[in-house]
Every structure is written in structure tokens, then in C-alpha cells.
């Protein structure tokens, strides 16, 4: 059994619980034991807290890392933003002893301290490196080869030092048997961080660009590994619908796609709760489920 | 800007007023320990899916929230962004 401390972040438990339940359902089949990190807070969000005050960002991240260290297992992160914060804060603290002492002094009152004893892994890394893509392939029960998907790893995964996280995500999706379409701009950001500067620019100059390319390539749904990207694609599709542009491209988390392929029903994992409905996909699934 | 940067660049302007888009998420971090609110509807949805209504994070853990607030106060993030704890809002 592979043991991990599960860091869900903010968006998944409070807005996208379908991604959480899907992962909790597939975990036992892959021999993953997940422990919740009790008392965790926002990672904190790098686009906001790190920009305002780097030290606060580091101390709050160090507190979350220290909580996981108390549990003794590596951290499995389900959000690209949380992964960026925890991974980069850990790296900064590990490589600068003076900074580590200074940051730990702000945690002393709580009896916690960052030691650097556990690793931070995005769930695509855990699934590919620790579980193994072959193991995932062996568990696939449902033939999804009729479904064309556009893969959107999210730009933060490209920051993975070893450069493997994106490759892993694509390999996992391939192993599920779906048909991946090449839309040419997979690397481009969904536009979520740009929303903080201009909603109009983010939706019309970034997300729409991606949606157009995905649709043109024949995609029927978008697979994401990040709740912020999920939120951005859904929000943009709903906003563009008001302008008369209908894409009908449902957005699905990698964990949900795995659960579907493993034979869990759409209802069981909450696919009916998504903003962009899966009706046409459900029809195709009815034949195989 | 970090404290070290403030010492290094004493003439650089400090953040006082926050960009409008930052206010709501930052307020939620101060008040809830997380960026989005966990609504009653979502709590019921979580239960229907077989999850705990509230995850065992700052959403349901007062001690964690208090620790986060102490960190925010000790590092003076609250005063730097002109947050009023009494009125639970920014001073501008």
C-alpha cells in the first residue's frame, strides 16, 4: 500500500467535490492510502499571497508542509496552484538554512516546524511514477475509445523541474483508451491568472482561443489536472454562450476520467453536477456501461 | 514585497491599496482560511457524494484558522493591506 497525505487545496473541496470523490474511489484500486491533512489551510494561492507578501506565503506554506511531515507521508496534491506553492516553497526552504530558521521562528508558537522530510507530488506524478501507467491500464474496464478528448495539463505543470508531469498526464490519458486530439496549443495557459487583470482579455483572448482550437480539432471534452483550469474553461464557456457562441465541451478532471474508465458510473462520481453537461457523452457511455 | 526586499530597496513603494480583484480572495483567506466559501449547498452535495460535509481543514478547524490569523498578524500582512479585524473588512 502506498501512503500519502492528501492536500486538496481550496477549490476542489468547496466547488468541485466530484474531483475529490473520483480520486477517493480510484485510490483503493491502485493501492493508494490517503490521509487527510487535518488543519490545512489555503496553500496559500501563489498568484495573490506570494505577490503581496513573500514571507507570509512562505510561512503559511511551511505550516502546511509541517502538518504533512507530522503524518510522515509524502504529499499528494490535486491542484496545480497548490503544487506550485508547496513544491517551490519547500525548495526555497530546503536550499536556504538561514531562511528556514527565520520562517520556522514564525511557526514556533504552534509547536510546528518545517524540516523538509516529505516530498510534494502532483497526483499525475504519483500515478505515473509510483503506481505506474501499466497498473492504470490494467484497471480499465470501460471502452472509451469513441471519445475524443483535448488534454490541458495547465501551465504550472510545465514548471516541474524534471519536465515529466505533462508527459505523465498525457500517458495516463492515453492509457485510459480515449482518443487524444492534437489541437496545437496545449502549452498555452487557460487564462485563469489573467482573470485577475482583465476578465474580458482572459476569456476572449486566451480561453476562447483554446476552445476554438479544441473544437476545430474535433474534441468532445477537455481533460484537466487543475481546479482553476476547470473553473476557467467552464466559466468561459458559459459566458461565451451568452454571446451566442456554443462550444458544448464538457470539462473533466483527470481523476474523474480515470474513475469512468475504471467502471464507476457518471452519477456515482457526480458528473451530473458539472456546469457544462455531459449529455452527449452519457449517450455514448450508456452503450458501454 | 518581502521584508528583506524592503530593506534592500528602501525607496520602492510598498503595497498599500490592493488591486480590486485581490480583495475578495484575501478577505476569505483571513476569514475562512481558504479562497472560496464552502456553501450550504456544496456541503449537502459533498454529503450526497459520500464525502464529509466539511473537509478537516480550516473550513472546520478553528485552531487552524487561529494559527493562520496569528501568522498573518505576526508578519503584519493585515496592517500592510489595511485590514480591519474588528469590522472584518479593508479600510478603503
CSV table of C-alpha atoms in Angstrom, one decimal:
chain,number,residue,atom,x,y,z
A,1,UNK,CA,0.0,0.0,0.0
A,2,UNK,CA,1.4,3.4,-1.0
A,3,UNK,CA,0.6,6.0,1.7
A,4,UNK,CA,0.2,9.7,1.0
A,5,UNK,CA,-1.0,12.8,2.8
A,6,UNK,CA,-3.8,14.3,0.7
A,7,UNK,CA,-3.7,18.0,0.0
A,8,UNK,CA,-6.9,19.1,-1.7
A,9,UNK,CA,-6.5,22.9,-1.6
A,10,UNK,CA,-9.5,25.2,-1.6
A,11,UNK,CA,-11.3,24.8,-4.9
A,12,UNK,CA,-11.8,21.0,-5.0
A,13,UNK,CA,-13.5,20.5,-1.6
A,14,UNK,CA,-15.6,23.7,-1.8
A,15,UNK,CA,-16.5,23.9,-5.5
A,16,UNK,CA,-15.6,20.7,-7.3
A,17,UNK,CA,-16.2,17.8,-4.9
A,18,UNK,CA,-16.6,15.4,-7.9
A,19,UNK,CA,-12.9,15.5,-8.5
A,20,UNK,CA,-12.3,14.5,-4.8
A,21,UNK,CA,-14.8,11.7,-4.7
A,22,UNK,CA,-13.5,10.3,-8.0
A,23,UNK,CA,-10.0,10.2,-6.7
A,24,UNK,CA,-11.1,8.7,-3.3
A,25,UNK,CA,-12.9,5.9,-5.3
A,26,UNK,CA,-10.0,5.0,-7.6
A,27,UNK,CA,-7.4,5.2,-4.8
A,28,UNK,CA,-8.0,1.7,-3.3
A,29,UNK,CA,-8.0,0.1,-6.7
A,30,UNK,CA,-4.5,1.5,-7.2
A,31,UNK,CA,-3.3,0.6,-3.7
A,32,UNK,CA,-3.2,4.2,-2.6
A,33,UNK,CA,-3.9,5.0,1.1
A,34,UNK,CA,-4.8,8.7,1.5
A,35,UNK,CA,-4.6,10.5,4.9
A,36,UNK,CA,-6.3,13.9,5.2
A,37,UNK,CA,-4.1,16.7,6.4
A,38,UNK,CA,-6.1,17.9,9.4
A,39,UNK,CA,-5.9,21.7,9.9
A,40,UNK,CA,-4.5,22.5,6.5
A,41,UNK,CA,-5.3,26.0,5.1
A,42,UNK,CA,-5.1,27.6,1.7
A,43,UNK,CA,-1.7,26.7,0.3
A,44,UNK,CA,-1.6,29.9,0.0
A,45,UNK,CA,-2.5,30.9,-3.5
A,46,UNK,CA,0.7,32.0,-5.3
A,47,UNK,CA,-0.9,34.5,-7.7
A,48,UNK,CA,-2.2,36.6,-4.8
A,49,UNK,CA,-0.4,36.0,-1.5
A,50,UNK,CA,3.1,35.5,-2.9
A,51,UNK,CA,2.8,38.7,-4.9
A,52,UNK,CA,1.6,40.7,-1.9
A,53,UNK,CA,4.0,39.3,0.8
A,54,UNK,CA,6.5,36.6,0.0
A,55,UNK,CA,7.3,35.9,3.7
A,56,UNK,CA,3.7,35.3,4.6
A,57,UNK,CA,3.4,33.0,1.6
A,58,UNK,CA,6.4,31.0,2.8
A,59,UNK,CA,5.3,30.8,6.5
A,60,UNK,CA,1.8,29.6,5.6
A,61,UNK,CA,3.2,27.1,3.1
A,62,UNK,CA,5.8,25.9,5.7
A,63,UNK,CA,2.9,25.3,8.2
A,64,UNK,CA,1.0,23.1,5.7
A,65,UNK,CA,4.2,21.2,4.9
A,66,UNK,CA,4.9,20.8,8.6
A,67,UNK,CA,1.4,19.3,9.1
A,68,UNK,CA,2.1,16.7,6.4
A,69,UNK,CA,5.5,16.0,8.0
A,70,UNK,CA,3.8,15.1,11.2
A,71,UNK,CA,1.8,12.4,9.3
A,72,UNK,CA,5.1,11.1,7.9
A,73,UNK,CA,4.0,10.5,4.3
A,74,UNK,CA,4.8,12.4,1.0
A,75,UNK,CA,2.1,14.9,0.0
A,76,UNK,CA,-0.2,14.1,-2.9
A,77,UNK,CA,-1.5,17.4,-4.4
A,78,UNK,CA,-4.6,17.6,-6.6
A,79,UNK,CA,-4.3,21.2,-7.6
A,80,UNK,CA,-1.6,22.7,-9.9
A,81,UNK,CA,-1.5,26.0,-7.9
A,82,UNK,CA,-1.1,24.2,-4.6
A,83,UNK,CA,1.5,22.0,-6.1
A,84,UNK,CA,3.4,25.1,-7.3
A,85,UNK,CA,3.3,26.8,-3.9
A,86,UNK,CA,4.2,23.7,-1.8
A,87,UNK,CA,6.8,22.5,-4.2
A,88,UNK,CA,8.5,25.9,-4.7
A,89,UNK,CA,8.3,26.9,-1.0
A,90,UNK,CA,9.8,23.5,0.0
A,91,UNK,CA,12.6,24.0,-2.5
A,92,UNK,CA,13.3,27.6,-1.2
A,93,UNK,CA,13.3,26.5,2.4
A,94,UNK,CA,15.5,23.4,1.8
A,95,UNK,CA,18.2,25.3,0.0
A,96,UNK,CA,18.5,28.2,2.4
A,97,UNK,CA,19.2,27.3,6.0
A,98,UNK,CA,19.0,30.9,7.3
A,99,UNK,CA,15.7,31.5,5.6
A,100,UNK,CA,14.4,28.1,7.0
A,101,UNK,CA,15.3,29.2,10.6
A,102,UNK,CA,13.7,32.6,10.1
A,103,UNK,CA,10.5,31.1,8.7
A,104,UNK,CA,10.4,28.4,11.4
A,105,UNK,CA,10.6,31.1,14.1
A,106,UNK,CA,7.2,32.3,13.0
A,107,UNK,CA,5.8,28.8,13.5
A,108,UNK,CA,7.3,28.3,16.9
A,109,UNK,CA,4.1,29.4,18.8
A,110,UNK,CA,2.2,26.4,17.2
A,111,UNK,CA,4.9,23.9,18.0
A,112,UNK,CA,5.4,23.2,14.3
A,113,UNK,CA,8.5,23.4,12.2
A,114,UNK,CA,9.4,22.7,8.6
A,115,UNK,CA,12.1,20.0,8.3
A,116,UNK,CA,11.9,19.0,4.7
A,117,UNK,CA,11.3,15.4,5.4
A,118,UNK,CA,8.4,14.8,2.9
A,119,UNK,CA,8.2,15.3,-0.8
A,120,UNK,CA,5.5,17.2,-2.7
A,121,UNK,CA,4.0,15.3,-5.6
A,122,UNK,CA,1.3,16.3,-8.1
A,123,UNK,CA,-1.2,13.4,-8.5
A,124,UNK,CA,-0.1,12.8,-12.1
A,125,UNK,CA,3.4,12.2,-10.8
A,126,UNK,CA,2.2,9.8,-8.1
A,127,UNK,CA,0.0,7.9,-10.7
A,128,UNK,CA,2.8,7.6,-13.2
A,129,UNK,CA,5.9,7.2,-11.1
A,130,UNK,CA,4.7,5.3,-8.0
A,131,UNK,CA,1.6,3.5,-9.2
A,132,UNK,CA,2.6,3.1,-12.8
A,133,UNK,CA,0.8,3.7,-16.1
A,134,UNK,CA,0.6,-0.1,-16.8
A,135,UNK,CA,-1.2,-0.6,-13.5
A,136,UNK,CA,-3.8,2.0,-14.5
A,137,UNK,CA,-4.2,0.4,-18.0
A,138,UNK,CA,-4.8,-3.0,-16.3
A,139,UNK,CA,-7.7,-1.5,-14.3
A,140,UNK,CA,-9.5,0.0,-17.3
A,141,UNK,CA,-12.9,-1.8,-17.6
A,142,UNK,CA,-14.8,0.6,-19.9
A,143,UNK,CA,-14.0,1.1,-23.6
A,144,UNK,CA,-13.8,4.9,-24.1
A,145,UNK,CA,-12.1,4.8,-27.5
A,146,UNK,CA,-15.1,6.6,-29.1
A,147,UNK,CA,-14.5,9.7,-27.1
A,148,UNK,CA,-12.2,12.4,-28.5
A,149,UNK,CA,-10.6,14.5,-25.7
A,150,UNK,CA,-8.4,17.6,-25.7
A,151,UNK,CA,-5.7,17.4,-22.9
A,152,UNK,CA,-5.0,20.6,-21.0
A,153,UNK,CA,-2.2,19.9,-18.4
A,154,UNK,CA,-2.2,23.6,-17.2
A,155,UNK,CA,0.9,25.8,-17.4
A,156,UNK,CA,2.1,25.2,-13.9
A,157,UNK,CA,2.8,21.5,-14.6
A,158,UNK,CA,5.4,22.8,-17.2
A,159,UNK,CA,7.3,24.2,-14.2
A,160,UNK,CA,8.1,20.6,-13.0
A,161,UNK,CA,11.9,20.6,-12.7
A,162,UNK,CA,12.2,17.1,-14.3
A,163,UNK,CA,9.8,18.1,-17.0
A,164,UNK,CA,7.8,14.9,-16.5
A,165,UNK,CA,4.5,16.0,-15.1
A,166,UNK,CA,3.0,16.9,-18.5
A,167,UNK,CA,4.3,13.8,-20.2
A,168,UNK,CA,2.8,11.7,-17.3
A,169,UNK,CA,-0.6,13.3,-17.7
A,170,UNK,CA,-0.7,12.6,-21.4
A,171,UNK,CA,0.5,9.0,-20.8
A,172,UNK,CA,-2.2,8.4,-18.2
A,173,UNK,CA,-5.0,9.7,-20.5
A,174,UNK,CA,-3.7,7.6,-23.3
A,175,UNK,CA,-3.7,4.5,-21.0
A,176,UNK,CA,-7.4,5.1,-20.4
A,177,UNK,CA,-8.1,4.3,-24.1
A,178,UNK,CA,-9.7,7.7,-25.1
A,179,UNK,CA,-8.7,9.3,-28.3
A,180,UNK,CA,-6.5,12.3,-27.8
A,181,UNK,CA,-6.8,15.1,-30.4
A,182,UNK,CA,-3.9,17.3,-31.3
A,183,UNK,CA,-5.1,20.9,-31.1
A,184,UNK,CA,-1.7,22.6,-31.4
A,185,UNK,CA,-1.8,24.9,-28.4
A,186,UNK,CA,-1.8,22.5,-25.4
A,187,UNK,CA,1.1,24.5,-23.8
A,188,UNK,CA,-1.0,27.8,-23.7
A,189,UNK,CA,-2.4,28.8,-20.3
A,190,UNK,CA,-6.2,28.6,-19.9
A,191,UNK,CA,-6.4,32.3,-18.9
A,192,UNK,CA,-7.2,31.8,-15.2
A,193,UNK,CA,-4.4,34.1,-13.8
A,194,UNK,CA,-5.2,36.7,-16.4
A,195,UNK,CA,-8.7,37.0,-14.9
A,196,UNK,CA,-7.1,38.9,-12.0
A,197,UNK,CA,-6.1,41.6,-14.5
A,198,UNK,CA,-8.9,41.6,-17.1
A,199,UNK,CA,-11.8,39.2,-17.3
A,200,UNK,CA,-12.5,40.2,-20.9
A,201,UNK,CA,-9.0,39.6,-22.1
A,202,UNK,CA,-8.7,36.3,-20.2
A,203,UNK,CA,-11.9,34.9,-21.8
A,204,UNK,CA,-11.8,36.4,-25.3
A,205,UNK,CA,-8.0,36.3,-26.0
A,206,UNK,CA,-7.0,33.2,-24.1
A,207,UNK,CA,-9.7,30.8,-23.2
A,208,UNK,CA,-11.7,31.3,-26.4
A,209,UNK,CA,-8.5,30.8,-28.4
A,210,UNK,CA,-8.1,27.4,-26.8
A,211,UNK,CA,-11.8,26.4,-27.0
A,212,UNK,CA,-11.8,27.3,-30.8
A,213,UNK,CA,-8.7,25.2,-31.4
A,214,UNK,CA,-10.1,22.2,-29.4
A,215,UNK,CA,-13.4,22.3,-31.2
A,216,UNK,CA,-11.8,22.6,-34.6
A,217,UNK,CA,-9.6,19.5,-33.8
A,218,UNK,CA,-12.8,17.5,-33.0
A,219,UNK,CA,-12.6,17.3,-29.2
A,220,UNK,CA,-15.7,16.3,-27.4
A,221,UNK,CA,-14.4,17.1,-23.9
A,222,UNK,CA,-11.5,18.7,-22.1
A,223,UNK,CA,-9.4,16.8,-19.6
A,224,UNK,CA,-7.7,19.0,-16.9
A,225,UNK,CA,-5.5,18.3,-13.9
A,226,UNK,CA,-6.2,21.6,-12.1
A,227,UNK,CA,-9.4,23.0,-10.5
A,228,UNK,CA,-8.5,26.6,-11.6
A,229,UNK,CA,-8.3,25.5,-15.3
A,230,UNK,CA,-11.6,23.6,-14.8
A,231,UNK,CA,-13.2,26.7,-13.4
A,232,UNK,CA,-11.8,28.9,-16.2
A,233,UNK,CA,-13.0,26.7,-19.1
A,234,UNK,CA,-16.5,26.3,-17.6
A,235,UNK,CA,-16.8,30.0,-16.8
A,236,UNK,CA,-15.7,31.0,-20.2
A,237,UNK,CA,-18.0,28.5,-22.0
A,238,UNK,CA,-21.0,29.8,-20.0
A,239,UNK,CA,-20.0,33.5,-20.6
A,240,UNK,CA,-19.5,32.9,-24.3
A,241,UNK,CA,-22.8,31.1,-24.6
A,242,UNK,CA,-24.5,34.3,-23.6
A,243,UNK,CA,-22.8,35.9,-26.6
A,244,UNK,CA,-24.2,33.2,-28.9
A,245,UNK,CA,-21.1,31.0,-29.0
A,246,UNK,CA,-21.9,27.5,-28.0
A,247,UNK,CA,-19.0,25.0,-27.6
A,248,UNK,CA,-20.6,22.1,-25.7
A,249,UNK,CA,-17.2,21.0,-24.5
A,250,UNK,CA,-17.7,19.5,-21.0
A,251,UNK,CA,-14.6,19.8,-18.7
A,252,UNK,CA,-13.5,16.7,-16.8
A,253,UNK,CA,-10.8,16.2,-14.1
A,254,UNK,CA,-8.2,13.5,-14.8
A,255,UNK,CA,-9.4,11.7,-11.6
A,256,UNK,CA,-13.0,11.6,-13.0
A,257,UNK,CA,-11.9,10.3,-16.4
A,258,UNK,CA,-9.9,7.5,-14.6
A,259,UNK,CA,-12.9,6.7,-12.5
A,260,UNK,CA,-15.2,6.5,-15.6
A,261,UNK,CA,-12.7,4.2,-17.3
A,262,UNK,CA,-12.5,2.0,-14.1
A,263,UNK,CA,-16.2,1.5,-14.4
A,264,UNK,CA,-17.7,3.9,-11.9
A,265,UNK,CA,-21.0,5.4,-13.1
A,266,UNK,CA,-21.2,9.1,-14.0
A,267,UNK,CA,-23.8,9.6,-11.3
A,268,UNK,CA,-21.6,8.0,-8.6
A,269,UNK,CA,-18.8,10.4,-9.3
A,270,UNK,CA,-21.0,13.5,-9.7
A,271,UNK,CA,-20.6,14.1,-13.4
A,272,UNK,CA,-24.2,15.4,-13.4
A,273,UNK,CA,-23.0,18.3,-11.2
A,274,UNK,CA,-20.8,19.9,-13.9
A,275,UNK,CA,-21.7,23.3,-15.3
A,276,UNK,CA,-21.3,22.1,-19.0
A,277,UNK,CA,-23.4,19.0,-19.3
A,278,UNK,CA,-22.1,15.6,-20.5
A,279,UNK,CA,-25.4,14.6,-22.1
A,280,UNK,CA,-23.9,13.6,-25.5
A,281,UNK,CA,-21.1,11.7,-23.8
A,282,UNK,CA,-23.5,9.9,-21.5
A,283,UNK,CA,-25.4,8.6,-24.5
A,284,UNK,CA,-22.2,7.1,-25.8
A,285,UNK,CA,-21.4,5.7,-22.3
A,286,UNK,CA,-24.8,4.1,-22.0
A,287,UNK,CA,-23.8,1.6,-24.6
A,288,UNK,CA,-20.7,0.5,-22.7
A,289,UNK,CA,-21.7,0.9,-19.0
B,1,UNK,CA,7.5,42.8,-1.4
B,2,UNK,CA,9.2,40.8,1.3
B,3,UNK,CA,10.8,42.5,4.4
B,4,UNK,CA,14.3,41.7,3.0
B,5,UNK,CA,13.3,43.4,-0.2
B,6,UNK,CA,12.0,46.4,1.7
B,7,UNK,CA,15.4,46.8,3.4
B,8,UNK,CA,17.2,46.3,0.1
B,9,UNK,CA,15.1,48.8,-1.8
B,10,UNK,CA,14.0,51.4,0.7
B,11,UNK,CA,12.7,53.8,-1.9
B,12,UNK,CA,10.4,51.2,-3.6
B,13,UNK,CA,6.8,51.9,-3.0
B,14,UNK,CA,5.1,49.4,-0.6
B,15,UNK,CA,1.8,47.8,-1.4
B,16,UNK,CA,-0.9,49.7,0.5
B,17,UNK,CA,-4.1,49.6,-1.5
B,18,UNK,CA,-4.8,46.2,-3.0
B,19,UNK,CA,-5.9,45.6,-6.6
B,20,UNK,CA,-9.7,45.3,-6.5
B,21,UNK,CA,-9.6,41.7,-7.7
B,22,UNK,CA,-7.3,40.6,-4.8
B,23,UNK,CA,-9.7,41.9,-2.1
B,24,UNK,CA,-12.3,39.2,-2.1
B,25,UNK,CA,-10.0,36.2,-2.1
B,26,UNK,CA,-7.7,37.8,0.5
B,27,UNK,CA,-10.7,38.6,2.7
B,28,UNK,CA,-11.8,34.9,2.5
B,29,UNK,CA,-8.3,33.7,3.4
B,30,UNK,CA,-8.4,36.0,6.5
B,31,UNK,CA,-11.9,34.9,7.5
B,32,UNK,CA,-12.1,31.3,6.4
B,33,UNK,CA,-8.5,30.1,5.8
B,34,UNK,CA,-9.5,29.3,2.2
B,35,UNK,CA,-10.2,31.3,-1.0
B,36,UNK,CA,-13.8,30.2,-1.8
B,37,UNK,CA,-16.7,29.9,0.7
B,38,UNK,CA,-18.0,26.4,1.3
B,39,UNK,CA,-21.7,27.0,0.8
B,40,UNK,CA,-24.5,25.0,2.5
B,41,UNK,CA,-25.5,23.7,-1.0
B,42,UNK,CA,-22.0,22.4,-1.5
B,43,UNK,CA,-21.9,20.8,1.9
B,44,UNK,CA,-25.1,18.9,1.1
B,45,UNK,CA,-23.6,18.0,-2.3
B,46,UNK,CA,-20.5,16.7,-0.6
B,47,UNK,CA,-22.6,14.5,1.8
B,48,UNK,CA,-24.7,13.2,-1.1
B,49,UNK,CA,-21.5,12.1,-2.9
B,50,UNK,CA,-20.4,10.3,0.3
B,51,UNK,CA,-17.8,12.9,1.5
B,52,UNK,CA,-17.7,14.6,4.8
B,53,UNK,CA,-19.8,17.8,4.8
B,54,UNK,CA,-16.8,19.8,5.6
B,55,UNK,CA,-13.2,18.7,5.0
B,56,UNK,CA,-11.0,18.6,8.1
B,57,UNK,CA,-9.2,21.7,7.0
B,58,UNK,CA,-9.6,25.3,8.2
B,59,UNK,CA,-13.2,25.1,6.9
B,60,UNK,CA,-14.0,23.1,10.0
B,61,UNK,CA,-10.9,23.6,12.2
B,62,UNK,CA,-11.0,26.7,14.4
B,63,UNK,CA,-7.5,26.1,15.8
B,64,UNK,CA,-6.0,26.0,12.2
B,65,UNK,CA,-7.8,29.2,11.4
B,66,UNK,CA,-6.5,30.9,14.5
B,67,UNK,CA,-2.9,29.8,13.8
B,68,UNK,CA,-3.3,31.2,10.2
B,69,UNK,CA,-4.6,34.5,11.6
B,70,UNK,CA,-1.7,34.7,14.1
B,71,UNK,CA,0.8,34.2,11.3
B,72,UNK,CA,-0.9,36.9,9.2
B,73,UNK,CA,-0.7,39.3,12.2
B,74,UNK,CA,2.8,38.4,13.2
B,75,UNK,CA,4.1,39.1,9.7
B,76,UNK,CA,1.9,42.3,9.6
B,77,UNK,CA,0.2,41.3,6.3
B,78,UNK,CA,-3.0,42.6,7.8
B,79,UNK,CA,-1.7,46.0,8.5
B,80,UNK,CA,0.2,46.2,5.2
B,81,UNK,CA,-3.1,45.7,3.3
B,82,UNK,CA,-5.0,47.8,5.8
B,83,UNK,CA,-7.3,45.0,7.0
B,84,UNK,CA,-9.6,45.8,9.9
B,85,UNK,CA,-10.1,42.7,12.1
B,86,UNK,CA,-12.9,44.4,14.1
B,87,UNK,CA,-15.1,45.4,11.2
B,88,UNK,CA,-13.9,42.4,9.1
B,89,UNK,CA,-13.2,44.5,6.0
B,90,UNK,CA,-10.5,46.5,4.3
B,91,UNK,CA,-10.1,50.1,5.5
B,92,UNK,CA,-10.6,51.5,2.0
